[in-house]
Short mmCIF file of C-alpha atoms and ligand atoms in Angstrom, two decimals:
data_model
loop_
_atom_site.label_atom_id
_atom_site.label_comp_id
_atom_site.label_asym_id
_atom_site.label_seq_id
_atom_site.Cartn_x
_atom_site.Cartn_y
_atom_site.Cartn_z
CA MET A 1 122.98 31.01 23.02
CA SER A 2 126.47 30.66 24.20
CA ALA A 3 127.56 31.11 27.57
CA GLN A 4 129.79 34.05 27.01
CA LEU A 5 126.42 36.81 26.26
CA PRO A 6 126.16 39.26 28.28
CA GLY A 7 122.76 38.37 31.03
CA ILE A 8 121.88 35.39 29.80
CA SER A 9 123.29 31.88 30.27
CA ARG A 10 121.02 29.24 28.36
CA ARG A 11 121.52 26.83 31.18
CA ARG A 12 119.88 29.34 33.49
CA PHE A 13 117.05 29.78 30.92
CA VAL A 14 116.18 25.66 31.54
CA ALA A 15 116.27 25.06 33.83
CA SER A 16 114.60 28.14 35.49
CA ALA A 17 110.73 27.67 34.82
CA GLY A 18 110.18 30.47 37.15
CA LEU A 19 112.03 33.06 34.74
CA ALA A 20 111.14 31.11 31.83
CA ALA A 21 108.83 34.36 30.84
CA THR A 22 111.05 36.61 31.45
CA ALA A 23 113.51 35.20 30.03
CA VAL A 24 110.71 36.27 26.81
CA CYS A 25 110.58 39.31 27.38
CA VAL A 26 115.06 40.05 27.56
CA VAL A 27 117.05 38.63 25.87
CA PRO A 28 118.68 40.24 23.00
CA HIS A 29 117.93 39.63 19.48
CA ARG A 30 120.80 37.28 19.06
CA VAL A 31 121.25 34.93 21.47
CA PHE A 32 118.49 32.83 19.66
CA GLY A 33 118.63 33.51 16.25
CA GLY A 34 115.44 35.58 16.95
CA GLU A 35 113.39 36.03 19.68
CA GLU A 36 110.71 34.26 17.83
CA ARG A 37 112.43 30.79 19.37
CA LEU A 38 112.27 32.56 22.59
CA VAL A 39 107.83 32.42 22.62
CA VAL A 40 108.62 29.26 21.11
CA ALA A 41 110.83 28.18 24.71
CA ALA A 42 108.44 30.00 27.03
CA ARG A 43 105.80 28.41 26.05
CA LYS A 44 107.25 24.72 26.17
CA SER A 45 108.96 25.38 29.64
CA GLY A 46 105.72 25.62 30.67
CA GLU A 47 105.96 21.57 30.59
CA THR A 48 108.63 21.38 32.84
CA ALA A 49 107.73 24.75 35.50
CA ASN A 50 107.96 24.38 38.86
CA VAL A 51 105.01 26.17 40.36
CA THR A 52 105.26 26.42 44.06
CA VAL A 53 102.13 28.03 45.90
CA GLN A 54 102.60 31.42 48.87
CA ALA A 55 99.72 31.82 50.85
CA LEU A 56 99.81 35.64 51.67
CA ARG A 57 96.93 37.30 53.59
CA GLY A 58 93.46 37.50 54.40
CA ASN A 59 93.54 34.22 51.94
CA VAL A 60 95.26 35.35 48.24
CA SER A 61 97.84 33.25 47.32
CA ALA A 62 100.12 33.77 44.54
CA LEU A 63 101.36 31.12 42.45
CA ILE A 64 104.84 31.11 41.51
CA GLY A 65 106.78 29.84 37.82
CA ALA A 66 104.26 29.14 35.55
CA GLY A 67 104.67 32.61 33.81
CA GLY A 68 104.04 35.73 34.29
CA ASN A 69 102.69 35.56 38.79
CA ILE A 70 99.32 34.58 39.07
CA ALA A 71 97.14 35.55 42.41
CA VAL A 72 94.02 33.43 43.99
CA LEU A 73 90.96 34.56 45.99
CA PRO A 74 89.16 31.43 46.51
CA GLY A 75 85.49 30.69 48.12
CA ASN A 76 82.10 30.69 48.38
CA ASP A 77 81.93 32.68 44.81
CA GLY A 78 84.47 30.04 43.34
CA LYS A 79 87.21 31.38 42.81
CA LEU A 80 89.28 34.58 41.36
CA ILE A 81 92.39 34.11 39.77
CA ILE A 82 94.67 36.63 38.71
CA ASP A 83 96.66 36.17 35.59
CA ALA A 84 95.96 32.73 34.30
CA GLY A 85 99.85 31.53 33.12
CA TYR A 86 101.26 29.23 30.21
CA LEU A 87 98.32 26.92 28.77
CA SER A 88 101.45 24.31 28.81
CA ALA A 89 101.61 24.55 32.25
CA ARG A 90 97.88 24.01 33.08
CA ASN A 91 98.12 20.72 34.63
CA LYS A 92 100.79 22.00 37.62
CA ILE A 93 98.62 25.19 37.50
CA ALA A 94 94.99 23.23 38.07
CA ALA A 95 97.07 21.19 40.56
CA ALA A 96 98.49 23.96 43.03
CA LEU A 97 94.77 26.04 42.22
CA SER A 98 92.77 21.87 43.38
CA SER A 99 95.18 22.11 46.50
CA LEU A 100 93.91 26.29 47.81
CA SER A 101 89.76 25.08 47.14
CA PRO A 102 87.55 22.79 46.14
CA ASP A 103 85.62 25.64 44.81
CA PRO A 104 85.58 26.17 41.05
CA ILE A 105 87.13 28.35 38.74
CA LYS A 106 85.15 31.67 37.67
CA HIS A 107 86.28 34.54 37.76
CA LEU A 108 90.30 35.29 35.86
CA VAL A 109 91.47 39.01 35.49
CA ASN A 110 94.09 39.55 33.22
CA THR A 111 96.85 42.25 33.94
CA HIS A 112 97.78 42.98 30.34
CA TRP A 113 97.24 40.68 26.81
CA HIS A 114 100.95 39.14 26.94
CA PHE A 115 100.96 35.93 26.11
CA ASP A 116 102.86 34.88 29.36
CA HIS A 117 99.72 36.41 31.40
CA THR A 118 96.40 35.27 29.10
CA ASP A 119 97.86 32.03 27.18
CA GLY A 120 95.93 29.64 29.58
CA ASN A 121 92.60 32.01 29.43
CA GLU A 122 91.17 29.79 27.12
CA TRP A 123 90.86 26.18 29.02
CA MET A 124 89.99 28.36 32.73
CA HIS A 125 87.00 29.81 30.35
CA SER A 126 85.68 26.31 29.69
CA ALA A 127 85.83 25.52 33.38
CA GLY A 128 84.31 28.69 34.27
CA ALA A 129 85.56 31.83 34.47
CA THR A 130 84.52 35.10 33.08
CA ILE A 131 87.34 37.08 32.34
CA THR A 132 87.69 40.68 32.93
CA ALA A 133 90.36 42.86 32.11
CA HIS A 134 91.07 46.59 30.54
CA GLU A 135 89.30 47.31 26.78
CA ASN A 136 92.90 47.25 25.47
CA THR A 137 93.76 43.75 26.51
CA ARG A 138 90.57 42.86 24.57
CA LYS A 139 91.85 44.42 21.20
CA HIS A 140 95.47 42.90 21.25
CA LEU A 141 93.58 39.82 22.33
CA SER A 142 91.21 39.99 19.80
CA THR A 143 93.10 40.97 16.53
CA SER A 144 96.64 40.13 15.31
CA THR A 145 99.63 41.78 17.45
CA ARG A 146 103.38 42.13 16.29
CA VAL A 147 106.07 42.93 18.66
CA GLU A 148 108.75 44.27 17.57
CA ASP A 149 111.04 43.10 20.07
CA TRP A 150 110.35 39.67 20.41
CA ASN A 151 109.88 39.23 16.40
CA PHE A 152 106.38 37.66 16.65
CA THR A 153 103.38 38.34 15.53
CA PHE A 154 100.51 36.78 17.74
CA PRO A 155 97.21 35.72 15.49
CA PRO A 156 93.84 36.93 17.38
CA SER A 157 93.07 34.51 20.91
CA PRO A 158 90.71 31.59 20.67
CA VAL A 159 87.34 33.34 21.20
CA GLY A 160 86.89 31.55 24.94
CA ALA A 161 89.85 33.33 25.76
CA ILE A 162 88.97 36.93 25.31
CA PRO A 163 87.57 38.99 28.10
CA THR A 164 84.24 40.04 28.27
CA ASP A 165 83.82 42.18 31.02
CA VAL A 166 86.28 45.12 30.38
CA PHE A 167 86.63 48.56 30.81
CA SER A 168 88.72 51.34 30.78
CA ALA A 169 89.81 53.31 34.05
CA ASP A 170 88.28 51.54 37.34
CA LYS A 171 86.25 48.30 38.33
CA SER A 172 85.26 47.30 41.48
CA LEU A 173 84.60 43.92 42.28
CA GLN A 174 82.96 42.02 45.34
CA LEU A 175 83.59 38.77 45.91
CA ASN A 176 84.49 35.94 48.16
CA GLY A 177 83.53 38.82 50.96
CA ALA A 178 86.36 40.83 49.29
CA THR A 179 86.70 44.57 47.67
CA ILE A 180 88.88 43.86 44.72
CA ALA A 181 89.59 47.34 43.19
CA LEU A 182 91.12 46.99 39.46
CA LYS A 183 92.79 50.23 37.82
CA HIS A 184 94.16 51.12 34.78
CA TYR A 185 97.26 52.59 34.94
CA GLY A 186 97.45 54.02 31.53
CA PRO A 187 100.49 53.45 29.39
CA ALA A 188 103.34 52.04 31.12
CA HIS A 189 104.62 48.07 30.05
CA THR A 190 101.63 47.63 27.16
CA ASP A 191 98.13 50.55 26.76
CA GLY A 192 96.62 47.85 29.57
CA ASP A 193 98.40 47.15 32.37
CA ILE A 194 96.42 47.27 35.66
CA SER A 195 96.74 46.90 38.58
CA ILE A 196 94.46 44.73 40.66
CA TYR A 197 94.22 45.34 45.15
CA PHE A 198 92.45 43.23 47.65
CA THR A 199 91.59 45.41 49.49
CA GLU A 200 91.26 43.85 52.68
CA ALA A 201 93.82 41.83 52.58
CA ASP A 202 96.38 44.71 51.62
CA VAL A 203 97.47 42.51 49.15
CA LEU A 204 98.05 44.69 45.30
CA HIS A 205 98.73 42.56 42.42
CA THR A 206 101.13 44.73 39.51
CA GLY A 207 100.92 43.20 36.93
CA ASP A 208 104.17 43.93 34.90
CA THR A 209 104.37 47.51 36.22
CA TRP A 210 106.79 45.60 38.40
CA TRP A 211 109.34 43.67 37.63
CA ASN A 212 110.66 42.64 41.83
CA GLY A 213 115.10 42.14 41.12
CA HIS A 214 114.71 42.20 37.02
CA TYR A 215 115.34 44.83 34.41
CA PRO A 216 111.19 45.09 33.09
CA PHE A 217 110.58 44.45 29.58
CA ILE A 218 108.65 47.08 27.95
CA ASP A 219 106.90 46.77 25.26
CA TYR A 220 106.43 49.77 22.95
CA SER A 221 104.48 47.80 20.05
CA THR A 222 101.40 48.47 22.14
CA GLY A 223 101.91 51.66 24.03
CA GLY A 224 104.71 50.98 26.40
CA SER A 225 107.32 53.69 27.27
CA ILE A 226 109.94 53.87 29.66
CA ASN A 227 107.84 57.12 31.42
CA GLY A 228 105.00 55.63 31.19
CA MET A 229 106.77 52.40 33.37
CA ILE A 230 108.02 55.06 35.38
CA LYS A 231 104.47 56.60 35.89
CA ALA A 232 103.12 53.41 36.81
CA ALA A 233 105.83 52.68 39.53
CA GLU A 234 105.55 56.13 41.19
CA ALA A 235 101.36 55.31 41.39
CA ASN A 236 102.05 51.74 42.52
CA LEU A 237 103.42 53.13 45.20
CA THR A 238 101.04 55.85 45.87
CA MET A 239 99.10 51.91 46.50
CA VAL A 240 100.89 50.48 49.35
CA THR A 241 102.38 51.36 53.11
CA ASP A 242 104.66 49.79 54.53
CA LYS A 243 102.63 46.64 55.17
CA THR A 244 101.61 46.23 52.21
CA ILE A 245 102.41 42.47 50.50
CA VAL A 246 102.60 43.24 46.06
CA VAL A 247 103.23 40.48 43.71
CA PRO A 248 104.96 42.11 41.13
CA GLY A 249 104.61 40.54 37.25
CA HIS A 250 107.95 38.59 37.61
CA GLY A 251 110.09 38.23 40.54
CA PRO A 252 109.73 37.15 44.14
CA VAL A 253 106.27 39.01 45.94
CA GLY A 254 107.83 41.93 47.89
CA GLY A 255 106.56 45.24 49.27
CA LYS A 256 107.03 48.28 49.27
CA THR A 257 110.81 48.94 49.65
CA GLU A 258 111.91 47.05 46.91
CA MET A 259 109.75 49.56 44.56
CA ILE A 260 111.71 52.36 45.73
CA GLU A 261 114.53 50.75 44.96
CA TYR A 262 113.18 49.89 40.98
CA ARG A 263 111.57 52.74 40.64
CA ASP A 264 114.62 55.17 41.54
CA ILE A 265 117.09 52.90 38.91
CA LEU A 266 114.60 53.09 35.99
CA ALA A 267 114.60 57.02 36.83
CA SER A 268 118.48 57.05 37.11
CA ILE A 269 118.91 55.28 33.92
CA ARG A 270 115.78 56.70 32.35
CA ASP A 271 118.10 60.51 32.87
CA ARG A 272 121.15 59.00 32.02
CA VAL A 273 120.15 57.46 28.84
CA ALA A 274 118.89 60.62 28.05
CA ALA A 275 121.72 63.33 28.98
CA LEU A 276 123.46 60.56 26.34
CA LYS A 277 121.11 61.04 23.69
CA GLU A 278 120.63 64.57 24.36
CA GLU A 279 124.73 65.42 23.94
CA GLY A 280 124.09 63.69 20.11
CA LYS A 281 125.52 60.75 20.90
CA SER A 282 124.35 57.16 19.19
CA LEU A 283 122.54 54.27 20.24
CA ASN A 284 125.14 52.06 19.64
CA GLU A 285 127.33 54.40 21.92
CA ILE A 286 125.70 54.76 24.39
CA VAL A 287 124.84 51.37 24.75
CA ALA A 288 129.33 51.15 25.09
CA ALA A 289 129.25 53.86 27.93
CA LYS A 290 127.54 51.49 29.67
CA PRO A 291 124.95 53.67 31.10
CA THR A 292 123.68 50.69 33.50
CA ALA A 293 126.66 49.68 35.06
CA ALA A 294 126.43 50.41 38.65
CA TYR A 295 123.45 47.92 38.63
CA ASP A 296 124.27 45.28 36.06
CA ALA A 297 124.97 43.13 38.82
CA LYS A 298 122.35 43.10 40.93
CA TRP A 299 119.28 43.70 38.25
CA GLY A 300 120.59 42.49 35.12
CA THR A 301 121.89 38.75 35.69
CA GLY A 302 118.41 38.15 34.48
CA PHE A 303 117.61 38.20 31.23
CA VAL A 304 117.49 41.81 30.85
CA ASN A 305 120.21 42.64 30.68
CA GLY A 306 122.01 45.82 30.74
CA GLU A 307 122.46 46.57 26.65
CA PHE A 308 119.48 45.26 26.16
CA PHE A 309 117.55 47.65 28.71
CA THR A 310 119.41 50.82 27.69
CA LYS A 311 118.42 50.35 24.45
CA LEU A 312 114.70 49.57 25.54
CA VAL A 313 114.54 52.98 27.69
CA TYR A 314 116.38 54.93 24.37
CA LYS A 315 113.64 54.01 22.01
CA GLY A 316 111.93 56.46 24.63
CA VAL A 317 113.71 59.30 25.54
CA GLY A 318 114.76 62.71 23.79
ZN1 ZN B 401 104.74 41.39 30.39
#
């Protein structure tokens, strides 16, 4: 928890509710004496979260700051919401949703199972939402699921929080005059990540396959890997043009230019770590070699620092 540790500042963690979910994913073990506390602290951060509404295009808006980034499409069929944020931010999320339109909440899509994207599932379901997700998301929410790198075991979610409308490869929704394409990435950040594309508006939500401006967390406990993340980053680039507005799982709304940079950085670090591992270097030696050094000033100043990201990459190469 001390300020001299690299890549994390307690003050920043507390002050920046918008990045609190990121904190969960990235703070090395020793910082808080166990990631378990991070999950608890991240959930609590929703109480003081500053939720902002950002209009995107074609009636699609983003809600930033209440956990994973949320996207919303209001309309006569009821609101379609992508990801549910923290339960502790419920009041602020509800207020932000009400500010967009009086339409009831009818449809919720989860990008993946992580708590900063699904803790609000139960209240949104009780408000009227049918929950759609990949079948692996339902699987993880239905059972006790451990994330080793968070040192945390999540109990099964309440029945109302579990998606009832699931698919394996892709699915198309027609709601509020829009076509919404849902597509499984294959194993990437978890084994249940999906993209959500608002076709007419040309707005894409990538879930946690893209972290804009931060090294990403990778959940090896439920099927994630660095190579899967890079594959998803490539897939994201095939889905966008220079005009597409893209909502990442964490970080500010962006587009193709930032996604190319992210893909290149992931691939570059992966290659460096793989080469060092191939030479027979130990994890400690590879961390000491600082294979992320060229990028840390920009990408490692948030909550996944270079060291932790190096460890996540090391797990998935060689
Ligand atoms: Zn996640």
